[in-house]
mmCIF file of C-alpha atoms in Angstrom:
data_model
loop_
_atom_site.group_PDB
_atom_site.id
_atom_site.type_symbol
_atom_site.label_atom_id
_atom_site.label_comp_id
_atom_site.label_asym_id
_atom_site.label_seq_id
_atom_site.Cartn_x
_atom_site.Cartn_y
_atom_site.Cartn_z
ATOM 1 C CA UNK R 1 0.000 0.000 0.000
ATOM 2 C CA UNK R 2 1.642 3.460 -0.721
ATOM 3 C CA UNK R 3 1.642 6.661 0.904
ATOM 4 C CA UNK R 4 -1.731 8.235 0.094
ATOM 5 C CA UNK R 5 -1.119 11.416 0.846
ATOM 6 C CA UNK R 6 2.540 12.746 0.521
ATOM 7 C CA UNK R 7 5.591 12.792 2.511
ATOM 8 C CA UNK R 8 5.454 13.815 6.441
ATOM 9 C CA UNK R 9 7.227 16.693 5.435
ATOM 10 C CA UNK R 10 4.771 18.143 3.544
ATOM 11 C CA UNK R 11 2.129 17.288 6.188
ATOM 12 C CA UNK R 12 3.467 18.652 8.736
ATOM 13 C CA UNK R 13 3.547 21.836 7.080
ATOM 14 C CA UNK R 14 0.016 21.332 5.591
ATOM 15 C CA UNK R 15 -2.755 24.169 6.959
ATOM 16 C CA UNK R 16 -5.732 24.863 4.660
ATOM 17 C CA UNK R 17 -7.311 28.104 4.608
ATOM 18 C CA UNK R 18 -11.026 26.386 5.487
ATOM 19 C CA UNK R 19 -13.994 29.428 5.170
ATOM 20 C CA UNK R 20 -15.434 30.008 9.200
ATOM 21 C CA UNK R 21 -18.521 30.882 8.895
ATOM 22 C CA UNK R 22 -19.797 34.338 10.161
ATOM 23 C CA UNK R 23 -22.159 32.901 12.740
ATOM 24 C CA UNK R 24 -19.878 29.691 13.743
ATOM 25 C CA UNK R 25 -19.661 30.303 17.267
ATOM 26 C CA UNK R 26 -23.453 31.750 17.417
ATOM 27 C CA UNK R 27 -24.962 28.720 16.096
ATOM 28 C CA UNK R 28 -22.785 26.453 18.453
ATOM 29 C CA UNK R 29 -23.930 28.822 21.549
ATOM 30 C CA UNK R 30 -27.532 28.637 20.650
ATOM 31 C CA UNK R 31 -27.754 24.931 19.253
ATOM 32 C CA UNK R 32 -26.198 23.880 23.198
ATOM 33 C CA UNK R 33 -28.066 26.375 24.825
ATOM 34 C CA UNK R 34 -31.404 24.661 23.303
ATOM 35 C CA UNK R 35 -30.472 21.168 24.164
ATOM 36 C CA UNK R 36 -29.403 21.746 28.138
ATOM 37 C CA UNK R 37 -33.151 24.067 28.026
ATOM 38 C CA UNK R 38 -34.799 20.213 27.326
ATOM 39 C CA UNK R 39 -32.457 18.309 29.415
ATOM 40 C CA UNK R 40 -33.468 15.570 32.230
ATOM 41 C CA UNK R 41 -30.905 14.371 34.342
ATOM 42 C CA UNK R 42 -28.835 11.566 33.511
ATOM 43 C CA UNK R 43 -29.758 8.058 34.837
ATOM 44 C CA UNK R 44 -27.880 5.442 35.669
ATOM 45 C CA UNK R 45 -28.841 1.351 35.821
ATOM 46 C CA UNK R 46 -28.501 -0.753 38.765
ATOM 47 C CA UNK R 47 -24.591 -2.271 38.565
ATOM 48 C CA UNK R 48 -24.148 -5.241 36.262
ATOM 49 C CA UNK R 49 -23.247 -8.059 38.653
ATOM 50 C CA UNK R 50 -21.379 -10.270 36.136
ATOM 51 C CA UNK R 51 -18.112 -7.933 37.126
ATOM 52 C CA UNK R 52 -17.219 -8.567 40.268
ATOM 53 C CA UNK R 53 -14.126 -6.481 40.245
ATOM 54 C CA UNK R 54 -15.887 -3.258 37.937
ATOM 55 C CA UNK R 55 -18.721 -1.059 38.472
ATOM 56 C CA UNK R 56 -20.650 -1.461 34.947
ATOM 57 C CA UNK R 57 -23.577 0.349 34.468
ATOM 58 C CA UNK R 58 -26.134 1.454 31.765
ATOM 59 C CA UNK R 59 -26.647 4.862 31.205
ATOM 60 C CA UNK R 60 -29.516 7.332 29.933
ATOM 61 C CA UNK R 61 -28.718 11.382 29.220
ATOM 62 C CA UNK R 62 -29.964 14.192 26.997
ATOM 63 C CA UNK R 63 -28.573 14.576 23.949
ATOM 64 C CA UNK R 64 -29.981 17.202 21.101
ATOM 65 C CA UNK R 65 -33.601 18.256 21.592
ATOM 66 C CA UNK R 66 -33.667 16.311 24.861
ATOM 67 C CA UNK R 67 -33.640 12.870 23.086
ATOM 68 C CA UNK R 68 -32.251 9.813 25.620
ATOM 69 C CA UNK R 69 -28.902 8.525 24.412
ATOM 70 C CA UNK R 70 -27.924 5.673 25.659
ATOM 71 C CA UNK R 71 -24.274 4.544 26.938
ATOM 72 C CA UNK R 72 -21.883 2.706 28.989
ATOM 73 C CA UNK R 73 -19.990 3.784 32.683
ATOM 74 C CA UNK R 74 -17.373 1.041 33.153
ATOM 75 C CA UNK R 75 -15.317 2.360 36.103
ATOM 76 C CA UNK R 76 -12.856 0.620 38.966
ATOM 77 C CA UNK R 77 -14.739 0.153 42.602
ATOM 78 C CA UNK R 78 -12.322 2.683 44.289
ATOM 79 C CA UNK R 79 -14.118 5.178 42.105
ATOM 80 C CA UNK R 80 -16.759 4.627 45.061
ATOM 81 C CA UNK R 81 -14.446 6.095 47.706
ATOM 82 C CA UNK R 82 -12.728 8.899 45.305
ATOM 83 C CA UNK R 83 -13.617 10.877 42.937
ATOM 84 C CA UNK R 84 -12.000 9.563 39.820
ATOM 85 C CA UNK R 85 -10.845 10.877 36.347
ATOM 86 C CA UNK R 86 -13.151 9.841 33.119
ATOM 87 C CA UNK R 87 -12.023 8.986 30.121
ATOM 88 C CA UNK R 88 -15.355 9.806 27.627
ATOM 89 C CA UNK R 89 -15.154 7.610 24.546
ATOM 90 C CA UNK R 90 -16.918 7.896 20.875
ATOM 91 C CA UNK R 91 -17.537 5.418 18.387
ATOM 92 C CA UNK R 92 -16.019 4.962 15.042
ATOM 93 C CA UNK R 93 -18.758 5.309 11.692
ATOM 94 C CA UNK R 94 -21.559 2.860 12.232
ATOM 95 C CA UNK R 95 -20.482 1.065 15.786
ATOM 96 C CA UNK R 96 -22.595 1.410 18.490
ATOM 97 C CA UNK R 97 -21.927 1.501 22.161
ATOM 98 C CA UNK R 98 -22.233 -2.413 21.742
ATOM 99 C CA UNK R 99 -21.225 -4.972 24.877
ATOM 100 C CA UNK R 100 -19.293 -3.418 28.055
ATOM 101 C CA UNK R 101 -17.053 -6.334 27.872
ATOM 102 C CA UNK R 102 -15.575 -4.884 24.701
ATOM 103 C CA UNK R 103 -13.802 -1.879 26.700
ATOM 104 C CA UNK R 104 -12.405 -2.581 29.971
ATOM 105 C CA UNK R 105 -9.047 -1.175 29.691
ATOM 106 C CA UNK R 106 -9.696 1.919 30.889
ATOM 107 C CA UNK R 107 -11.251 1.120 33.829
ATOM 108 C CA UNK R 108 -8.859 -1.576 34.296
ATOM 109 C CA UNK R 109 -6.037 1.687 34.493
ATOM 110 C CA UNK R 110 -8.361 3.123 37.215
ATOM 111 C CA UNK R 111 -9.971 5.765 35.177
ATOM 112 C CA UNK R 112 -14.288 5.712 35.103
ATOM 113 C CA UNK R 113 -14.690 5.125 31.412
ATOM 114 C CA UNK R 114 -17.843 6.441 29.889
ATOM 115 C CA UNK R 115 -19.117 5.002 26.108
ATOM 116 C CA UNK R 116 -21.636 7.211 24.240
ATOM 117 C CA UNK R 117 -23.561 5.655 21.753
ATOM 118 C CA UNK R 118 -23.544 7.702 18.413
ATOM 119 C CA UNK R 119 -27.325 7.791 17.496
ATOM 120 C CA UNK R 120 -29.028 6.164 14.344
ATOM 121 C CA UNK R 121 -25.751 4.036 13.874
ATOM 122 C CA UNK R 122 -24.433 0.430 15.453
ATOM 123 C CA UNK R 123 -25.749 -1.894 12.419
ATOM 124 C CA UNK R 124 -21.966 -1.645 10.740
ATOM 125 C CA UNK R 125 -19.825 -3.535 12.999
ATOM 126 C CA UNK R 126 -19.260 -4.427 16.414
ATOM 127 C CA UNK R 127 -22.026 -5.409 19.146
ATOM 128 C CA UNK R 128 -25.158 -3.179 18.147
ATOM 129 C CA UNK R 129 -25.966 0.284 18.889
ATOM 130 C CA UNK R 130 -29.054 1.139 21.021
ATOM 131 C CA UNK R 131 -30.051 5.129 20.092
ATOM 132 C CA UNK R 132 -32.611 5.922 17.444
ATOM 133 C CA UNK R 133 -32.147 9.262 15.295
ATOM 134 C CA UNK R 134 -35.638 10.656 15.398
ATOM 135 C CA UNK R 135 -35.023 12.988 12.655
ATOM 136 C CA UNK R 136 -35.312 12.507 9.071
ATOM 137 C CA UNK R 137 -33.435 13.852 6.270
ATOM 138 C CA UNK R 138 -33.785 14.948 2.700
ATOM 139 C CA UNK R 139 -32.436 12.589 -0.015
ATOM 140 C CA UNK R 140 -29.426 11.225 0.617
ATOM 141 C CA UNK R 141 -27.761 8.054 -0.465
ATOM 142 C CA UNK R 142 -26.556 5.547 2.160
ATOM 143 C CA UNK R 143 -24.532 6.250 5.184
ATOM 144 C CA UNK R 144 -24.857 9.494 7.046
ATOM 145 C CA UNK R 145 -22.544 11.828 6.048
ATOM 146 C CA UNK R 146 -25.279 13.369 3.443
ATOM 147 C CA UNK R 147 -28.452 13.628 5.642
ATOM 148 C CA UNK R 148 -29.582 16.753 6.224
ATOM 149 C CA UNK R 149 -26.813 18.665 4.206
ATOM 150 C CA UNK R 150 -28.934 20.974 2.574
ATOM 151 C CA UNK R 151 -28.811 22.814 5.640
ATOM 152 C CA UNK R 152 -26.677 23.426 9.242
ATOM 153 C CA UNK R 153 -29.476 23.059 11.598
ATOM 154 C CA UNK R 154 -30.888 19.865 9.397
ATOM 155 C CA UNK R 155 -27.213 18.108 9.412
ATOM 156 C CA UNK R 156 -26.905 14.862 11.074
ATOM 157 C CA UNK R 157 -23.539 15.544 13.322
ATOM 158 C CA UNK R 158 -25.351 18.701 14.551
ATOM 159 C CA UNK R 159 -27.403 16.504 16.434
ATOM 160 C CA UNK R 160 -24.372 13.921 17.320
ATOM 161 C CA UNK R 161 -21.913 16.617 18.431
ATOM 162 C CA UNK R 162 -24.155 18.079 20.594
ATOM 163 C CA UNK R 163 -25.204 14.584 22.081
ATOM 164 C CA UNK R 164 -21.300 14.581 22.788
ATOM 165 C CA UNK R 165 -21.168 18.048 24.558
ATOM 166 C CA UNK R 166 -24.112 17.186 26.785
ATOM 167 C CA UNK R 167 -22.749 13.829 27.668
ATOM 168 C CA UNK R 168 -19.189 16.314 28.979
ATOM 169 C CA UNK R 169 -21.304 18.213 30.920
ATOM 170 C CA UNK R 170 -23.121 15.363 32.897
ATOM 171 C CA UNK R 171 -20.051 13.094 33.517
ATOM 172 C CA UNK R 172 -18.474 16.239 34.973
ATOM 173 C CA UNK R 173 -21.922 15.727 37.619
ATOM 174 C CA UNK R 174 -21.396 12.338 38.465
ATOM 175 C CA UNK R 175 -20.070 12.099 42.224
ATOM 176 C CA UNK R 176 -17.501 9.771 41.515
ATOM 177 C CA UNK R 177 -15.997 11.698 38.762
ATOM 178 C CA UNK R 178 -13.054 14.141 39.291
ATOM 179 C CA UNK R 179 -14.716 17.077 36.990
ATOM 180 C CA UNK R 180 -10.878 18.837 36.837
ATOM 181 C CA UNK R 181 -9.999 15.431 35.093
ATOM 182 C CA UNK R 182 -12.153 14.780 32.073
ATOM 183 C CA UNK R 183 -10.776 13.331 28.857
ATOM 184 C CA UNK R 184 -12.010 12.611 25.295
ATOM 185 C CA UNK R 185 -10.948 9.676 22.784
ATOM 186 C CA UNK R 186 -11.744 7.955 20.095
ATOM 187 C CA UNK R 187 -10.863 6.295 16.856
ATOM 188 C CA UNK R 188 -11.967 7.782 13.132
ATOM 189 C CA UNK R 189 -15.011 8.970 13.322
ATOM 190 C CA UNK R 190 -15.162 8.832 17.223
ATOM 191 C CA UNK R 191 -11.752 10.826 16.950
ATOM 192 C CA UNK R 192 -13.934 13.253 15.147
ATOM 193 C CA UNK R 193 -16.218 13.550 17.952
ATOM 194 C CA UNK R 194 -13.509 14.050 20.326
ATOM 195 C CA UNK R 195 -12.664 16.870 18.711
ATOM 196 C CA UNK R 196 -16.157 18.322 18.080
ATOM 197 C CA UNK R 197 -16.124 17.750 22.179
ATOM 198 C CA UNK R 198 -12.666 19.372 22.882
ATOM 199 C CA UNK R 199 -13.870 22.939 20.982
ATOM 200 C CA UNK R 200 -17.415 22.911 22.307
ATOM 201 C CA UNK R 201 -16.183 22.601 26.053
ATOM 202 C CA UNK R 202 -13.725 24.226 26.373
ATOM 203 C CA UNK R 203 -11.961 23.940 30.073
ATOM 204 C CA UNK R 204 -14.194 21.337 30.942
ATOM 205 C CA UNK R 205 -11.852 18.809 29.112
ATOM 206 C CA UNK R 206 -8.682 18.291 30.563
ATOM 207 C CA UNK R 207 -7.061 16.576 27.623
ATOM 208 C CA UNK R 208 -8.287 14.990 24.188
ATOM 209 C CA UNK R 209 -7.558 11.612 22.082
ATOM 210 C CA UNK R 210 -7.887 11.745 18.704
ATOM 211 C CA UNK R 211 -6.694 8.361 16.909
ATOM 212 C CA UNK R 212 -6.718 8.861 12.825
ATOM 213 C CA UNK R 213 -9.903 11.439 13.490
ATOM 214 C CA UNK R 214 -12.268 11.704 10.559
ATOM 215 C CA UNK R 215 -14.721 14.465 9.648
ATOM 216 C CA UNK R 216 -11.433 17.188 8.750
ATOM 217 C CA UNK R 217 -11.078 19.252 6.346
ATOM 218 C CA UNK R 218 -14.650 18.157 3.923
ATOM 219 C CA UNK R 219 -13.674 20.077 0.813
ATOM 220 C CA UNK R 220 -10.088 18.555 0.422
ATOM 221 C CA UNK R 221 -10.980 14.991 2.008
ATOM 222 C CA UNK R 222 -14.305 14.542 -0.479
ATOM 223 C CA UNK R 223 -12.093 15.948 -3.384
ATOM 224 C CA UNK R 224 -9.558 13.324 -2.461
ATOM 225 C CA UNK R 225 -10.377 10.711 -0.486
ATOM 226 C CA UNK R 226 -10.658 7.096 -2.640
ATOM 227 C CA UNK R 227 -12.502 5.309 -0.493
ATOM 228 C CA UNK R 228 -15.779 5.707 2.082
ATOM 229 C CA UNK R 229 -17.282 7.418 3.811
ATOM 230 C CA UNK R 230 -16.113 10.695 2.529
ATOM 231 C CA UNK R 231 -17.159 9.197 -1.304
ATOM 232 C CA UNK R 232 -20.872 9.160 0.094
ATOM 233 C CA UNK R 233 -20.401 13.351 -0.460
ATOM 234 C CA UNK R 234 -18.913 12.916 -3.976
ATOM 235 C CA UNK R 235 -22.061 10.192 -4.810
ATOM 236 C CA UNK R 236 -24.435 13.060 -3.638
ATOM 237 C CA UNK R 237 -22.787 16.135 -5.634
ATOM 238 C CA UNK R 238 -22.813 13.833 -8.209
ATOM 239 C CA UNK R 239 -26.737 13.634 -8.532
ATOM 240 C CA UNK R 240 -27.057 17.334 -6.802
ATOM 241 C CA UNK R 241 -25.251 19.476 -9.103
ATOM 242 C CA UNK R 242 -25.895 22.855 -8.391
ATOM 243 C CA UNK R 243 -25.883 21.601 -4.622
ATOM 244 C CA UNK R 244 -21.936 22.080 -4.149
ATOM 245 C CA UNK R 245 -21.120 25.403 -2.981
ATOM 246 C CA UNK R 246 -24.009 25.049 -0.080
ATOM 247 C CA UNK R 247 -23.340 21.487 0.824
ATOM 248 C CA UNK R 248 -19.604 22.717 1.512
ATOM 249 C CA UNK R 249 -21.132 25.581 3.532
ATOM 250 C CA UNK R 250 -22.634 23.331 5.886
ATOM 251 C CA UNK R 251 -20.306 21.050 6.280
ATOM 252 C CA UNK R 252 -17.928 23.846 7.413
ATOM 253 C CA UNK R 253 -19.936 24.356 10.783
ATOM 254 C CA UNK R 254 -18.829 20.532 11.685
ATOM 255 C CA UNK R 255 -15.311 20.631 10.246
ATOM 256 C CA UNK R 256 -12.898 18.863 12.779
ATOM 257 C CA UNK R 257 -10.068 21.623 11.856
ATOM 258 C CA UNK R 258 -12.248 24.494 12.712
ATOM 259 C CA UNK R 259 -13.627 22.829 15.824
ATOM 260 C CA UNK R 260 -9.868 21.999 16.765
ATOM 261 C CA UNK R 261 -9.100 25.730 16.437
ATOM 262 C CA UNK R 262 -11.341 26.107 19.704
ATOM 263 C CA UNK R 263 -9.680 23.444 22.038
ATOM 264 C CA UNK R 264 -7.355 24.290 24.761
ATOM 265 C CA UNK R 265 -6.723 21.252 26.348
ATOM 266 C CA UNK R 266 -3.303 19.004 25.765
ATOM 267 C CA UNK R 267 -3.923 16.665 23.321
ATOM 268 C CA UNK R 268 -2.388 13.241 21.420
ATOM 269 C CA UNK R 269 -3.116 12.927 17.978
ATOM 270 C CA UNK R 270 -2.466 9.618 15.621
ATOM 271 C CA UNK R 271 -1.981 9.457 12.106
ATOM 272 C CA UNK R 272 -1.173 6.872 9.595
ATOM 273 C CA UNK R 273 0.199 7.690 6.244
ATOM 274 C CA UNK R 274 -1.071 5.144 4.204
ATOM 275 C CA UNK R 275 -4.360 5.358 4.921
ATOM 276 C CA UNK R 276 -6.883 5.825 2.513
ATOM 277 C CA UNK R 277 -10.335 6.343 4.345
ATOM 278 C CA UNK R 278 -8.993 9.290 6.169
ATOM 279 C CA UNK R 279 -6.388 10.763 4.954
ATOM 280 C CA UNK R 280 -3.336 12.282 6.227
ATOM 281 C CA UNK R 281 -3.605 15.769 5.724
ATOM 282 C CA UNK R 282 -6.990 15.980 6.812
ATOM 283 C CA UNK R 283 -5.788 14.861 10.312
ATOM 284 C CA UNK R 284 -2.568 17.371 10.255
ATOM 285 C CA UNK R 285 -5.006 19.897 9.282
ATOM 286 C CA UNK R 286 -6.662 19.365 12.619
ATOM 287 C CA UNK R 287 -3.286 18.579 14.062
ATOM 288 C CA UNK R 288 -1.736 22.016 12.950
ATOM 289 C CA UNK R 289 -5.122 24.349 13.571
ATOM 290 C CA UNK R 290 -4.861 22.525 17.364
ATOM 291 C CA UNK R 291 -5.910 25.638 19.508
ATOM 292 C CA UNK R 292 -3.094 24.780 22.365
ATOM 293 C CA UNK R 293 0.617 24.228 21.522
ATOM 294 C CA UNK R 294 0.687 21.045 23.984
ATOM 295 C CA UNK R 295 0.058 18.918 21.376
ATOM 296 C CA UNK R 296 1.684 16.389 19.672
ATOM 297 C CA UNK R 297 0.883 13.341 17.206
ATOM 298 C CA UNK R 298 1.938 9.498 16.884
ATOM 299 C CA UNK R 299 2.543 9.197 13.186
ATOM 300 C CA UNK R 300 2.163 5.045 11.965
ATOM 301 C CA UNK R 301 4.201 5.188 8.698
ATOM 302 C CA UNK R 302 3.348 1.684 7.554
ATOM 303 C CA UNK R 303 -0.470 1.759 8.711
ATOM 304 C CA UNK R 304 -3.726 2.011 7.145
ATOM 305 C CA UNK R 305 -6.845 3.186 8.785
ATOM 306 C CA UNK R 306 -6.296 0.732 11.432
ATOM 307 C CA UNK R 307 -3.572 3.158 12.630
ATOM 308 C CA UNK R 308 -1.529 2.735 15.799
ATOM 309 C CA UNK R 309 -4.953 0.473 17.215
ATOM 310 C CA UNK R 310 -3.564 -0.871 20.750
ATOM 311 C CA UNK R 311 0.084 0.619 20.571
ATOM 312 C CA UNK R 312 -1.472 4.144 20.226
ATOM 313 C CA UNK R 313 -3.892 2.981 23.549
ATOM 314 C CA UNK R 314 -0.255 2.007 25.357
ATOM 315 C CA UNK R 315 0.774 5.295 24.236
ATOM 316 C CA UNK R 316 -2.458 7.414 25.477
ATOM 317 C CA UNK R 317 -2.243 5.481 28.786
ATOM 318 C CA UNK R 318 1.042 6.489 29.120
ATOM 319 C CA UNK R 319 0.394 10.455 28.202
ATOM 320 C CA UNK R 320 -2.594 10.568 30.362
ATOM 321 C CA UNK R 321 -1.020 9.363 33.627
ATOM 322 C CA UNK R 322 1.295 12.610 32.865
ATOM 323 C CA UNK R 323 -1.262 14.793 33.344
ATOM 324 C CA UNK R 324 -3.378 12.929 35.613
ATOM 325 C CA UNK R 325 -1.301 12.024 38.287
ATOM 326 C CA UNK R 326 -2.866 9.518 41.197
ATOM 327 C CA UNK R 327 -1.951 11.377 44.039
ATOM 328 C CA UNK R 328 -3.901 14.262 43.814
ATOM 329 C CA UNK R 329 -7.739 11.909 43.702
ATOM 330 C CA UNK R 330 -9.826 13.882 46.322
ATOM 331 C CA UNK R 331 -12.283 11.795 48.604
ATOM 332 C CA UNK R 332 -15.847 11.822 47.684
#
């Protein structure tokens, strides 16, 4: 497989001039500010008793419009005597929050570990997913990166990247979590989210994840990418013709590059250069826009899409005890 996107030279260097829109940080403000008005509280399931040495619970909070999304809190039992730092975690394109077996090693490391489910999707891969999307769309061919488009407030990540910023706010509620210590992660599309999270919340993330994050820089990645998702943009121009210029338009309120231009927080990055469903220089876009200089990036020269996969975890692990240090856990 070769390099799909240039040398590391060039990519490191690589910063495209994306168009912010006028009202960017207006329509953020206002789309949040509408879903905490229709917030309930979040609720969590009696403990799962098949982990004896975990705390493994269901969980039920207000997303967009108030909706229930559904999730996961895996967390250690000393979590019950201290409050504890969170690591939030999002789901690549079309997994669901599936089976809490499947993600143990953060808890394992002592952090509470907190799964969101990303609505309408789980039917791809994994264990299932467990969150309706109550909204429909205009046409749009399969997938989800087209539904809505025709409009900001009609897109479908509108509604998932505010589920995300809602879910920050309530794990920074639960007693047992350490509210100072809250990170985001997550792989390709759920590295996305991370970073959709990061600029939405500003200081109420402590540090931020993203492994080969997808949804960067639309224009160049749709123009460029050979294979899906980012295709399911070029299938839809290719029917909508005179549909380009605004489709763009919206997708630059949800561009990972612009919404990493509003994080703060210390943050790993992965890339891999030969991959060819995100590529390179859509994640050093993100990378190079980050809005703090305590940043860096694990770059997997021989990898594909698959990335760093448990090496980069090793390496996160590693980074986060840095800047979460044990010592400093307060009692509940």
């Amino acid at each position: 497989m070769p390099l799909t996107d240039g040398h590391l030279e060039h990519l490191r260097a690589y910063r495209p001039e994306i168009p912010v829109p006028d009202d960017f940080d207006a329509f953020w403000t206002d789309t949040l500010s509408g879903a905490r008005a229709l917030a309930a509280p979040p609720v969590l399931g009696p403990p799962d008793p098949s982990f004896p040495e975990l705390i493994v619970q269901d969980l039920t909070f207000s997303g967009f419009g108030g909706e229930p999304i559904k999730g996961w809190v895996v967390r250690p039992r000393s979590s019950e005597s201290a409050a504890t730092p969170a690591v939030v975690e999002f789901i690549g394109y079309n997994g669901g929050r599936g089976l809490p077996a499947e993600r143990l090693h953060w808890a394992a490391s002592g952090y509470v570990h907190v799964v969101m489910d990303t609505r309408g999707q789980g039917s791809g891969w994994g264990n299932g997913g467990h969150t309706p999307d109550p909204h429909g769309s205009g046409p749009a061919p399969e997938g989800y990166m087209t539904r809505g488009i025709d409009a900001p407030e009609n897109y479908y990540y509108r509604r998932v990247f505010t589920d995300a910023a809602r879910l920050i706010e309530d794990v920074a509620a639960l007693p047992f979590v350490d509210a100072r210590r809250i990170a985001v992660a997550g792989a390709s599309q759920g590295g996305g989210i991370a970073l959709a999270a990061a600029g939405l919340c500003g200081d109420r993330i402590a540090a931020v994840m993203p492994d080969v994050p997808f949804l960067c820089d639309f224009r160049h990645s749709a123009e460029s990418t050979p294979a899906a998702p980012f295709t399911e943009i070029v299938r839809y121009l290719a029917v909508h013709r005179s549909a380009v210029e605004s489709v763009f338009r919206t997708l630059s309120y949800f561009d990972g590059a612009l919404m990493a231009s509003r994080a703060t927080a210390p943050a790993i990055f992965s890339v891999a250069l030969m991959d060819d469903i995100v590529l390179p220089s859509s994640v050093f876009a993100a990378f190079n826009s980050y809005g703090s200089i305590d940043r860096e990036i694990e770059v997997y020269a021989f990898n594909g899409h698959e990335g760093g996969q448990l090496h980069q975890w090793v390496r996160q692990r590693r980074w986060l005890a840095e800047r979460f240090p044990r010592e400093i856990a307060r009692p509940i």
